[in-house]
PDB file of C-alpha atoms and ligand atoms in Angstrom:
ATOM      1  CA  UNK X   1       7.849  -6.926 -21.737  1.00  0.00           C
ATOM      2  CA  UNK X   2       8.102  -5.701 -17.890  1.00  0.00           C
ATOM      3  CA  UNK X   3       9.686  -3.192 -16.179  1.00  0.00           C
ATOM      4  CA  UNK X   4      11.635  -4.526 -13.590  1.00  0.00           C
ATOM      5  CA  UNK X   5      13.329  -2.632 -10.628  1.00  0.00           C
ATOM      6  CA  UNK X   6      16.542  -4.005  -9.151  1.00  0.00           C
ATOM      7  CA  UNK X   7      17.532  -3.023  -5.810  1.00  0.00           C
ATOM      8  CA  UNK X   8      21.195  -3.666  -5.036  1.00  0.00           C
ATOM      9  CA  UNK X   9      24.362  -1.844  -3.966  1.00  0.00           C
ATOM     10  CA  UNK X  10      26.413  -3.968  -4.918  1.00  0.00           C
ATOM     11  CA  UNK X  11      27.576  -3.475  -8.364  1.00  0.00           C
ATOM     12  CA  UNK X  12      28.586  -6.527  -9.669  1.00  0.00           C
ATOM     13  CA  UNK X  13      25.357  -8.292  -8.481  1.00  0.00           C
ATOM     14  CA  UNK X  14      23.219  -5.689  -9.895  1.00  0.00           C
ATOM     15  CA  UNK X  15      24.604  -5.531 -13.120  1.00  0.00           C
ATOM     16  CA  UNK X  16      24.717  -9.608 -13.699  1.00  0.00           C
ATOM     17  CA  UNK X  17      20.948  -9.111 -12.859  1.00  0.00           C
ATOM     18  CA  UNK X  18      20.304  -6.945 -14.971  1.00  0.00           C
ATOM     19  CA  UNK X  19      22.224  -8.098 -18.070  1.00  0.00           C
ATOM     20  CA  UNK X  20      19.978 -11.437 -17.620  1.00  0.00           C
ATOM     21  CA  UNK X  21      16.619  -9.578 -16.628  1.00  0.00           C
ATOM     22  CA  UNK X  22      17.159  -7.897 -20.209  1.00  0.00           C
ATOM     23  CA  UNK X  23      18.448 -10.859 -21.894  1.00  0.00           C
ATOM     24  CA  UNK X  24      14.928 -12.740 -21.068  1.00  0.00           C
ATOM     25  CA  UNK X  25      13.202  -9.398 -22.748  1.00  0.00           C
ATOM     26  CA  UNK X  26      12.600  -7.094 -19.290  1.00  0.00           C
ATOM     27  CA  UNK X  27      13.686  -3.355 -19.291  1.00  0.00           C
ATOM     28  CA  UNK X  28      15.603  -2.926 -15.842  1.00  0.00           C
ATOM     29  CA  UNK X  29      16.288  -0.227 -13.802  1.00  0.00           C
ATOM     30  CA  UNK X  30      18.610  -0.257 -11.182  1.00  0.00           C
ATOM     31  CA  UNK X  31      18.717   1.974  -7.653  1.00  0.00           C
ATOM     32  CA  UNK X  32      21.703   1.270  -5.680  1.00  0.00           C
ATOM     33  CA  UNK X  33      20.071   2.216  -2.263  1.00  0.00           C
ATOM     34  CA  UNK X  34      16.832   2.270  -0.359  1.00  0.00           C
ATOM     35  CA  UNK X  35      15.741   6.144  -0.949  1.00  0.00           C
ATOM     36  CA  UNK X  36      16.668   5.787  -4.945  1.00  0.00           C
ATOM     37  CA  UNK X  37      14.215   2.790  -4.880  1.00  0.00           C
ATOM     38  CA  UNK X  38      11.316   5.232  -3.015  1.00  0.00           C
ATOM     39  CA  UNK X  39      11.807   7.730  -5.318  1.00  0.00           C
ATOM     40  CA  UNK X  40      11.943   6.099  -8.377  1.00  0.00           C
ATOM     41  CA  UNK X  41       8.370   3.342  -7.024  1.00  0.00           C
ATOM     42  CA  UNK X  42       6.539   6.555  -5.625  1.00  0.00           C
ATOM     43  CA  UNK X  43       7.234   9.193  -9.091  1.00  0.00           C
ATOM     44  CA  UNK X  44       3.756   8.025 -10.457  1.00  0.00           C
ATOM     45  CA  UNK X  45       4.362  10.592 -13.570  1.00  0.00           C
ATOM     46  CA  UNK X  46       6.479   7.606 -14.577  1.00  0.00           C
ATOM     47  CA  UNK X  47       5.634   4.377 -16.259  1.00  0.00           C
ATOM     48  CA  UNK X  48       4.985   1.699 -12.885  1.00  0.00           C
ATOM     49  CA  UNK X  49       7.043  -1.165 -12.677  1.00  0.00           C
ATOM     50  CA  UNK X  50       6.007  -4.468 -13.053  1.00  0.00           C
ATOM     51  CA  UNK X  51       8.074  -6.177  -9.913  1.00  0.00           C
ATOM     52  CA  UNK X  52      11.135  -5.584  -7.881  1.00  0.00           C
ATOM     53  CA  UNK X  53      13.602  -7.671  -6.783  1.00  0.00           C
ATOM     54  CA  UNK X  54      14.689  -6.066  -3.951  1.00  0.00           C
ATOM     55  CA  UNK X  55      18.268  -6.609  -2.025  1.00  0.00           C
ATOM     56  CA  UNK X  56      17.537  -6.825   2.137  1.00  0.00           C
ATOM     57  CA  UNK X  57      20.999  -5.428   2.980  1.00  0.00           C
ATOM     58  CA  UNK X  58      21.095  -1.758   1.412  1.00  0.00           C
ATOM     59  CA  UNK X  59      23.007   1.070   2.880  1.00  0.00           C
ATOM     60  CA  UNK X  60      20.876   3.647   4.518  1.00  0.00           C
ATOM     61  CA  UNK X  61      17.350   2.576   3.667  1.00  0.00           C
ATOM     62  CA  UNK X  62      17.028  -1.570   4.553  1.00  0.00           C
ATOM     63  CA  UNK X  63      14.775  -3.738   2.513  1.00  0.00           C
ATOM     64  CA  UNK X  64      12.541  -3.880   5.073  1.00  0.00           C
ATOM     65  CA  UNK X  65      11.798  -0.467   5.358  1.00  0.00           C
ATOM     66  CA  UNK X  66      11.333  -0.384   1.450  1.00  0.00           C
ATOM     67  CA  UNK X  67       8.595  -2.444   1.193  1.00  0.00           C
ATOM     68  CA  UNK X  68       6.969  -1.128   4.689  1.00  0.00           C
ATOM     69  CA  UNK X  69       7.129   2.452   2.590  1.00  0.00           C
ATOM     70  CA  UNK X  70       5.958   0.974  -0.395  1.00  0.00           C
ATOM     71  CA  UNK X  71       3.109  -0.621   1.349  1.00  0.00           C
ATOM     72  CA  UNK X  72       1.926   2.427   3.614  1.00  0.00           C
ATOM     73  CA  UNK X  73       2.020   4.122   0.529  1.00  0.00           C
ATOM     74  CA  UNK X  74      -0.571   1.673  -1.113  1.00  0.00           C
ATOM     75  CA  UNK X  75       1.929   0.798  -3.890  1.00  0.00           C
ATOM     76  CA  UNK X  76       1.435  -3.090  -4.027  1.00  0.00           C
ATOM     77  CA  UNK X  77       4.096  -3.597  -6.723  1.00  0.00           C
ATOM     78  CA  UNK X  78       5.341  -7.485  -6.426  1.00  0.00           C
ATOM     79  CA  UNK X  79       8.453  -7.595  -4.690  1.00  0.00           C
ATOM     80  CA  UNK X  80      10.829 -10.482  -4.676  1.00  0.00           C
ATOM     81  CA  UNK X  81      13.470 -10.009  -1.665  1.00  0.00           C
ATOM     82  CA  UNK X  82      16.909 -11.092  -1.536  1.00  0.00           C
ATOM     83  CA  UNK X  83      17.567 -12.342   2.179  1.00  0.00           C
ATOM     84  CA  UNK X  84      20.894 -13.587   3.864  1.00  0.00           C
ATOM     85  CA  UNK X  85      20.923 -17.012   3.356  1.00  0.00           C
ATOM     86  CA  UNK X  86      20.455 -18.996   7.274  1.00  0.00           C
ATOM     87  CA  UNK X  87      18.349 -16.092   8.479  1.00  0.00           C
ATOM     88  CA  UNK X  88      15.133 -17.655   8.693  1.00  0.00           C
ATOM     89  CA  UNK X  89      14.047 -14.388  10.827  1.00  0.00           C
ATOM     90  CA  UNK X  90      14.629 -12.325   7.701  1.00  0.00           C
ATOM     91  CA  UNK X  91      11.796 -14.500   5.877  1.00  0.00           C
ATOM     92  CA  UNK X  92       9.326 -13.233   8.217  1.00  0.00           C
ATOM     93  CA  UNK X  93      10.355  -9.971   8.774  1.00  0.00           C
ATOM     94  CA  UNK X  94       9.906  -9.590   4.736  1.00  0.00           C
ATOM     95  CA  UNK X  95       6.746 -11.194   4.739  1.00  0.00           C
ATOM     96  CA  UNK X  96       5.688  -8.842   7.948  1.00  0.00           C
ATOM     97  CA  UNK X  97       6.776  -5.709   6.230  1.00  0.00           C
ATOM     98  CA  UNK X  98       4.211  -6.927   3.160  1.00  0.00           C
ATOM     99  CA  UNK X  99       7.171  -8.738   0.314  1.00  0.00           C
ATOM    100  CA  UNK X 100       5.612 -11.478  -1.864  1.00  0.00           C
ATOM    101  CA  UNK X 101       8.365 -13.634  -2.147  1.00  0.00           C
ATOM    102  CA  UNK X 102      12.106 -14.157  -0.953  1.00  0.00           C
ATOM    103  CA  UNK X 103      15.269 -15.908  -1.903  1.00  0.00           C
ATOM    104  CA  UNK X 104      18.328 -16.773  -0.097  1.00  0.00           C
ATOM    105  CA  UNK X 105      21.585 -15.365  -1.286  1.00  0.00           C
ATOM    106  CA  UNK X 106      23.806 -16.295  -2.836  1.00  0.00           C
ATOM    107  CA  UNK X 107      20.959 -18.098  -5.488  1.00  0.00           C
ATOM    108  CA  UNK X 108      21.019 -19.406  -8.634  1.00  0.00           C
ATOM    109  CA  UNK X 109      19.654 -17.655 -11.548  1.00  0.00           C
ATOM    110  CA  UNK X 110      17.688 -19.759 -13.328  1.00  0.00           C
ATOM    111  CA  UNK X 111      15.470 -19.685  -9.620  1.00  0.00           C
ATOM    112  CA  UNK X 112      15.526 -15.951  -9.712  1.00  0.00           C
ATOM    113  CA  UNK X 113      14.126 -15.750 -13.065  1.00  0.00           C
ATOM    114  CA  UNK X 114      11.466 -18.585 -12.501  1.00  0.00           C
ATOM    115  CA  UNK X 115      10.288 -16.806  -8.990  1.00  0.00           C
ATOM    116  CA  UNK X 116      10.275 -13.289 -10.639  1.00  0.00           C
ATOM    117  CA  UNK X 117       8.640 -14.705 -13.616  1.00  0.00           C
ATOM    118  CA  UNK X 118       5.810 -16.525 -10.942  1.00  0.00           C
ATOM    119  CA  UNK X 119       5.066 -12.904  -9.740  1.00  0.00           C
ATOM    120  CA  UNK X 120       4.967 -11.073 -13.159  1.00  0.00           C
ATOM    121  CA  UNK X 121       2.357 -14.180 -13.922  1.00  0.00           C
ATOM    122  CA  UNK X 122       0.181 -14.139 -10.942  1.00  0.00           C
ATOM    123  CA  UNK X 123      -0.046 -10.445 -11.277  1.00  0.00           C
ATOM    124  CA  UNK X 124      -1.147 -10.670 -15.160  1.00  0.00           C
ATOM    125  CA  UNK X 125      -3.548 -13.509 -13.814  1.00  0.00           C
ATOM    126  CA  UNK X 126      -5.319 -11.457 -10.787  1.00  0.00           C
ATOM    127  CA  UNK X 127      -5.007  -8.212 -12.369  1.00  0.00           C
ATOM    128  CA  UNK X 128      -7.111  -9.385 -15.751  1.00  0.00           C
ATOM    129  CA  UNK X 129      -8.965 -11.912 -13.611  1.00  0.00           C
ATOM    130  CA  UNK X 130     -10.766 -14.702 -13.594  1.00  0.00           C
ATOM    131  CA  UNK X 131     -12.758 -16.625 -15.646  1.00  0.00           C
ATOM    132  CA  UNK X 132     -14.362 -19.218 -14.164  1.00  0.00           C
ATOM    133  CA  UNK X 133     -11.665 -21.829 -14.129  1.00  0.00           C
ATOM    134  CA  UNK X 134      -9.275 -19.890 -12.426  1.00  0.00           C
ATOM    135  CA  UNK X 135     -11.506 -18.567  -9.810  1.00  0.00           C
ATOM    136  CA  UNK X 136     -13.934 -21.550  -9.107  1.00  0.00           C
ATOM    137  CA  UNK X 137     -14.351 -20.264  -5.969  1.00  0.00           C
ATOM    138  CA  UNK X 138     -17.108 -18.017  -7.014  1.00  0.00           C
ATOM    139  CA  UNK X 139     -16.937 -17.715 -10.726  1.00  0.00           C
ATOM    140  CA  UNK X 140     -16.681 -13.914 -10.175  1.00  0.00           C
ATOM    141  CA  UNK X 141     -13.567 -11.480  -9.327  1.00  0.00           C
ATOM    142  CA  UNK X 142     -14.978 -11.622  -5.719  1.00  0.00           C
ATOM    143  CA  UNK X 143     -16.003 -13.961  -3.083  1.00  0.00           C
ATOM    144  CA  UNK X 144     -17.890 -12.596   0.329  1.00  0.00           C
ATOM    145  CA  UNK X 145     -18.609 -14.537   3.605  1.00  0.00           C
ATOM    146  CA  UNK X 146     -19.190 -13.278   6.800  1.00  0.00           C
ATOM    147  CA  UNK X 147     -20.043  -9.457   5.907  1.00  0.00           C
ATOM    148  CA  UNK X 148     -16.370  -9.802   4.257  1.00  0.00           C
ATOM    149  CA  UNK X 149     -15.825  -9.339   0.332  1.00  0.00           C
ATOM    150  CA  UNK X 150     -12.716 -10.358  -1.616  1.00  0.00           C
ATOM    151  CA  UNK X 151     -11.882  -8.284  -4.461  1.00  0.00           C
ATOM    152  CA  UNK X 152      -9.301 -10.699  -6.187  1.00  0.00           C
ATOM    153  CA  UNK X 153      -9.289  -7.778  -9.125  1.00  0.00           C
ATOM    154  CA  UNK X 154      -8.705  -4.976  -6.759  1.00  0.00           C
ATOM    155  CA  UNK X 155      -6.463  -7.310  -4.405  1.00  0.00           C
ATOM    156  CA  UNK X 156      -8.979  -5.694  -1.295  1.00  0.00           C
ATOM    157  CA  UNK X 157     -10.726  -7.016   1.409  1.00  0.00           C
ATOM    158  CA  UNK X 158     -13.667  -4.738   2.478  1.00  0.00           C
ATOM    159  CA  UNK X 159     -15.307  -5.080   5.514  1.00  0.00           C
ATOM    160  CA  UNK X 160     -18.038  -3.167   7.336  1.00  0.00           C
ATOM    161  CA  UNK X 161     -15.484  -0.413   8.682  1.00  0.00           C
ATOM    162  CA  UNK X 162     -12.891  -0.775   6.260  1.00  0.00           C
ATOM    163  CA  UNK X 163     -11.129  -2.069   3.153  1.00  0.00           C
ATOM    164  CA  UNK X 164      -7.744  -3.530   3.273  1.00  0.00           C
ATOM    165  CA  UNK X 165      -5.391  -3.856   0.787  1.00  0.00           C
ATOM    166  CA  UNK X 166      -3.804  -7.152   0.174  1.00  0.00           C
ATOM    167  CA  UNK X 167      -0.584  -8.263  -1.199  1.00  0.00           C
ATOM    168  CA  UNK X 168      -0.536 -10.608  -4.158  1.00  0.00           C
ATOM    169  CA  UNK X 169       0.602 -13.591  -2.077  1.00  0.00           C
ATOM    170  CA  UNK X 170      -2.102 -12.913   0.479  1.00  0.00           C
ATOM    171  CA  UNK X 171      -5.034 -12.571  -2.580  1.00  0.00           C
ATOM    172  CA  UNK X 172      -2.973 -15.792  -3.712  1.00  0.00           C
ATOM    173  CA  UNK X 173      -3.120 -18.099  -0.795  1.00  0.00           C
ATOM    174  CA  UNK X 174      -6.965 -16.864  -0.201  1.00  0.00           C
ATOM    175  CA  UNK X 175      -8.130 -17.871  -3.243  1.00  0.00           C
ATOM    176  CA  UNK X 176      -6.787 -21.457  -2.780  1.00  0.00           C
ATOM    177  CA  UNK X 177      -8.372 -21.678   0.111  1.00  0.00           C
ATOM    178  CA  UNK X 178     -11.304 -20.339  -0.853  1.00  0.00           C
ATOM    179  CA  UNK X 179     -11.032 -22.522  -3.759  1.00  0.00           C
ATOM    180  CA  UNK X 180     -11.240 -25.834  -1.161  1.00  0.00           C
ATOM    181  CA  UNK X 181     -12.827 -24.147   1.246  1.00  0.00           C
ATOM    182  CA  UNK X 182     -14.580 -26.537   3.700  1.00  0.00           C
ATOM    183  CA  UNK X 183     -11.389 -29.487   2.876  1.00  0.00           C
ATOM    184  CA  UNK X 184      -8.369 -29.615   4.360  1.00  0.00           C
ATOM    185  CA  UNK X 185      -5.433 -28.342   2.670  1.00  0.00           C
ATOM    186  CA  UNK X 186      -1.969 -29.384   3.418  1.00  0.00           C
ATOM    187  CA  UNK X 187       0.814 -27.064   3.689  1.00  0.00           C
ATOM    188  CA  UNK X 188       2.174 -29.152   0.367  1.00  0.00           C
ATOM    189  CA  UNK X 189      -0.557 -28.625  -1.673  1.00  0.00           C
ATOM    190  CA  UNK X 190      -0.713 -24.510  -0.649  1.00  0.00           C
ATOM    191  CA  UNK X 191       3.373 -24.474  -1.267  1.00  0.00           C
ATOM    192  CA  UNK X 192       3.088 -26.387  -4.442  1.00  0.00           C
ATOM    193  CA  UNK X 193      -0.591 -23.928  -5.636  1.00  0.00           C
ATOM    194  CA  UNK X 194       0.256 -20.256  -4.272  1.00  0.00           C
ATOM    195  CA  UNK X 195       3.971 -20.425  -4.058  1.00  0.00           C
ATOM    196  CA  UNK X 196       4.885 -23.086  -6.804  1.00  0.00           C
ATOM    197  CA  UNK X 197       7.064 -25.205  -4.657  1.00  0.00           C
ATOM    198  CA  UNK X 198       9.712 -23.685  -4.231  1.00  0.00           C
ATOM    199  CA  UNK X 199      12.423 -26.201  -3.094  1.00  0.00           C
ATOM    200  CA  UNK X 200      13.642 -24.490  -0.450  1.00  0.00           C
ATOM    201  CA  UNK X 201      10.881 -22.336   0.705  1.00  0.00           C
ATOM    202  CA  UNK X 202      10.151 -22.006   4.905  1.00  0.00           C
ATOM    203  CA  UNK X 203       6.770 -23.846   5.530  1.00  0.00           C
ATOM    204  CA  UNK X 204       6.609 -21.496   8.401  1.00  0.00           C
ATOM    205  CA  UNK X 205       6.392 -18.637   5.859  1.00  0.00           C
ATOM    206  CA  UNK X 206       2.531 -19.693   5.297  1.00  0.00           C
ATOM    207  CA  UNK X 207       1.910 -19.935   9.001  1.00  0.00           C
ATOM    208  CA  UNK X 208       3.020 -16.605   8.853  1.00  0.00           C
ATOM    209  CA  UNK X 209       0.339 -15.613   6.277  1.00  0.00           C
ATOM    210  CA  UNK X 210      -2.386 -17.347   7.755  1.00  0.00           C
ATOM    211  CA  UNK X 211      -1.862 -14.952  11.312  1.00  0.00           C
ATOM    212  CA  UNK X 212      -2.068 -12.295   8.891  1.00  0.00           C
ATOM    213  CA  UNK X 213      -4.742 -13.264   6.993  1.00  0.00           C
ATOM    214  CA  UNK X 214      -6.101 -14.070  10.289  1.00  0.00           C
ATOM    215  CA  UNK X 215      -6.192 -10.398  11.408  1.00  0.00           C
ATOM    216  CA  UNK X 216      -8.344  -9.190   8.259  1.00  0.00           C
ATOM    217  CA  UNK X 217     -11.019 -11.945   7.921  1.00  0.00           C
ATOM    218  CA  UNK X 218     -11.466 -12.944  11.858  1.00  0.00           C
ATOM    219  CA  UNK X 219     -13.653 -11.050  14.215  1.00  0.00           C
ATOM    220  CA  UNK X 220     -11.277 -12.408  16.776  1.00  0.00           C
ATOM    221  CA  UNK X 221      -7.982 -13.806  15.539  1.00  0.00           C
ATOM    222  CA  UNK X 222      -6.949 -15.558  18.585  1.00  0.00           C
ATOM    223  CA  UNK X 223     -10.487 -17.935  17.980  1.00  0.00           C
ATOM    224  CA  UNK X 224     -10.325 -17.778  14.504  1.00  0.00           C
ATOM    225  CA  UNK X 225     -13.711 -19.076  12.818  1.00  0.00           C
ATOM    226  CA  UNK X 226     -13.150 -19.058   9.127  1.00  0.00           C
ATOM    227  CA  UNK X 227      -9.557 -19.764   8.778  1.00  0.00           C
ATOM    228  CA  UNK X 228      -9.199 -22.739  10.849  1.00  0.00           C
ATOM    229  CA  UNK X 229      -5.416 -25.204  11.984  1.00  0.00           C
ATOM    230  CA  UNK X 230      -5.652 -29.008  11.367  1.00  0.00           C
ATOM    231  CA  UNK X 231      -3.136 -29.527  13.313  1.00  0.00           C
ATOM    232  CA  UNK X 232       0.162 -32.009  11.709  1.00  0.00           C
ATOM    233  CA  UNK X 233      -1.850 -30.912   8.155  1.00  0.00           C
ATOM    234  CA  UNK X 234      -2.476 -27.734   7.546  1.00  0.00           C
ATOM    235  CA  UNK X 235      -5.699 -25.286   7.470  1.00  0.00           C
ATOM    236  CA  UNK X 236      -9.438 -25.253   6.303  1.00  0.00           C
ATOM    237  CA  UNK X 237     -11.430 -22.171   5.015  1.00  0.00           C
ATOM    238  CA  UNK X 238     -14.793 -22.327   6.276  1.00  0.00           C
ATOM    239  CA  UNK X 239     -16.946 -19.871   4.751  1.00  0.00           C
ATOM    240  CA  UNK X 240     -20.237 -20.394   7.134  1.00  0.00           C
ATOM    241  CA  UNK X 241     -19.386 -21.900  10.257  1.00  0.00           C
ATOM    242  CA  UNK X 242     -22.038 -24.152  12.046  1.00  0.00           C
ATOM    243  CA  UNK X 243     -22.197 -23.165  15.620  1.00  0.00           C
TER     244      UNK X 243
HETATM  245 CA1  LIG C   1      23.437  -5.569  -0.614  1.00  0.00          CA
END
C-alpha cells in the first residue's frame, strides 16, 4: 500500500480521486491548497508519502511553487502534476520547477492510475536498486565518468564541488542513456523506456531534461561533451569522449 497525497481545491475532483486511489488499495490524503500540501510533505514526524498528484491551479500557493518548495527543501517525493490541457508552457514550467510527470486535464482515470502507478514503481525500483539486469550500465547502484558519479540509490550526482540531487525522471532518463551509452537513442525509444509512452506526452518535455541534465554532467553546457544531439534522432551518452 502507498500513501498518496492529492492536491486539489476542487472538491468534486478530489474526492473522485480519492475514492479510486483507495479503491486500487492507496491511503489518500487530501490538501485543498498549496500551504496545506507544504505542511503536511515537510511534517517529517509523519509517515512520508509515497507520490503526489498535484493540481497546477490551486488558490494561493500554485503547483509550481509546490514542487519548487518541495525541491529546495530536498524532499524528492514523485509528483504527478495536473496541467491545463493546451498549455504546453505549463509542461515545462513543471518539469523546470523539478515534477516527474504531468497530465492534461480533464484526463481519464484509468491514465491517472497507470502514470501514478509508473512513479510508485520506478521509485520501488531505484530506491531498492539494481541488480544487474536493471542497471546494466554498471552492474552497481552507481556509474562515474568524467570525475562525475551517479548514485541511482541515492538519486545524486556528486561532483568535485558538489552533489546534486536528482529527480526520479532525471535518475530515469540517465540510466537509459547510460544504459546505451555510446548508440544513438531516439526520442521513441527514451519516451517508450523512461516515460512508458505515454500517448500524449510532449517530445519536447525530454529536450527539456536533457538541458537540465546538461547543466549537472557538462563542464560547459552550451558544448556539451557527454550528452550529445543527433540531430532529426535524438541524443547519445558518451561516457569518454575521444578528442
Ligand atoms: Ca484546481
Amino acid at each position: 500500500m502507498s500513501r498518496v497525497l492529492v492536491v486539489e481545491d476542487e472538491t468534486h475532483l478530489a474526492k473522485g480521486l480519492r475514492f479510486n486511489l483507495e479503491a486500487e488499495g492507496h491511503s489518500v490524503e487530501v490538501a485543498r491548497d498549496g500551504e496545506t500540501a507544504v505542511q503536511l510533505l515537510s511534517n517529517g514526524s509523519r509517515t512520508p508519502f509515497d507520490a503526489v498528484v498535484l493540481d497546477v491551479m490551486l488558490p494561493g500557493k500554485d503547483g509550481f511553487t509546490v514542487v519548487r518548495e518541495l525541491r529546495e527543501m530536498r524532499n524528492f517525493v514523485p509528483v504527478l502534476m495536473l496541467t491545463a490541457r493546451g498549455r504546453p508552457e505549463d509542461v515545462l514550467k513543471g518539469f523546470a520547477a523539478g515534477a516527474d510527470d504531468y497530465l492534461p486535464k480533464p484526463f481519464e482515470l484509468p491514465i491517472l492510475l497507470a502514470r501514478l502507478q509508473g512513479l510508485l514503481r520506478r521509485r520501488e525500483w531505484l530506491i531498492q536498486s539494481a541488480t544487474p539486469e536493471q542497471a546494466p550500465a554498471s552492474g552497481y547502484e552507481t556509474f562515474s565518468f568524467d570525475g562525475r558519479t551517479i548514485d541511482f540509490g541515492k538519486l545524486e550526482l556528486r561532483t568535485d564541488e558538489n552533489t546534486i540531487q536528482l529527480t526520479l525522471m532525471e535518475a530515469e532518463l540517465l540510466r537509459h542513456l547510460i544504459a546505451n551509452r555510446d548508440k544513438v537513442v531516439s526520442r521513441k525509444s527514451i519516451l517508450e523506456n523512461v516515460w512508458g509512452l505515454h500517448e500524449d506526452t510532449d517530445t519536447r518535455a525530454i529536450d527539456n531534461f536533457v538541458v537540465r541534465l546538461r547543466k549537472y554532467i557538462e563542464r560547459n553546457p552550451a558544448k556539451p561533451q557527454h550528452l550529445l544531439t543527433v540531430r532529426g534522432v535524438g541524443y547519445r551518452f558518451v561516457p569518454e569522449p575521444v578528442d
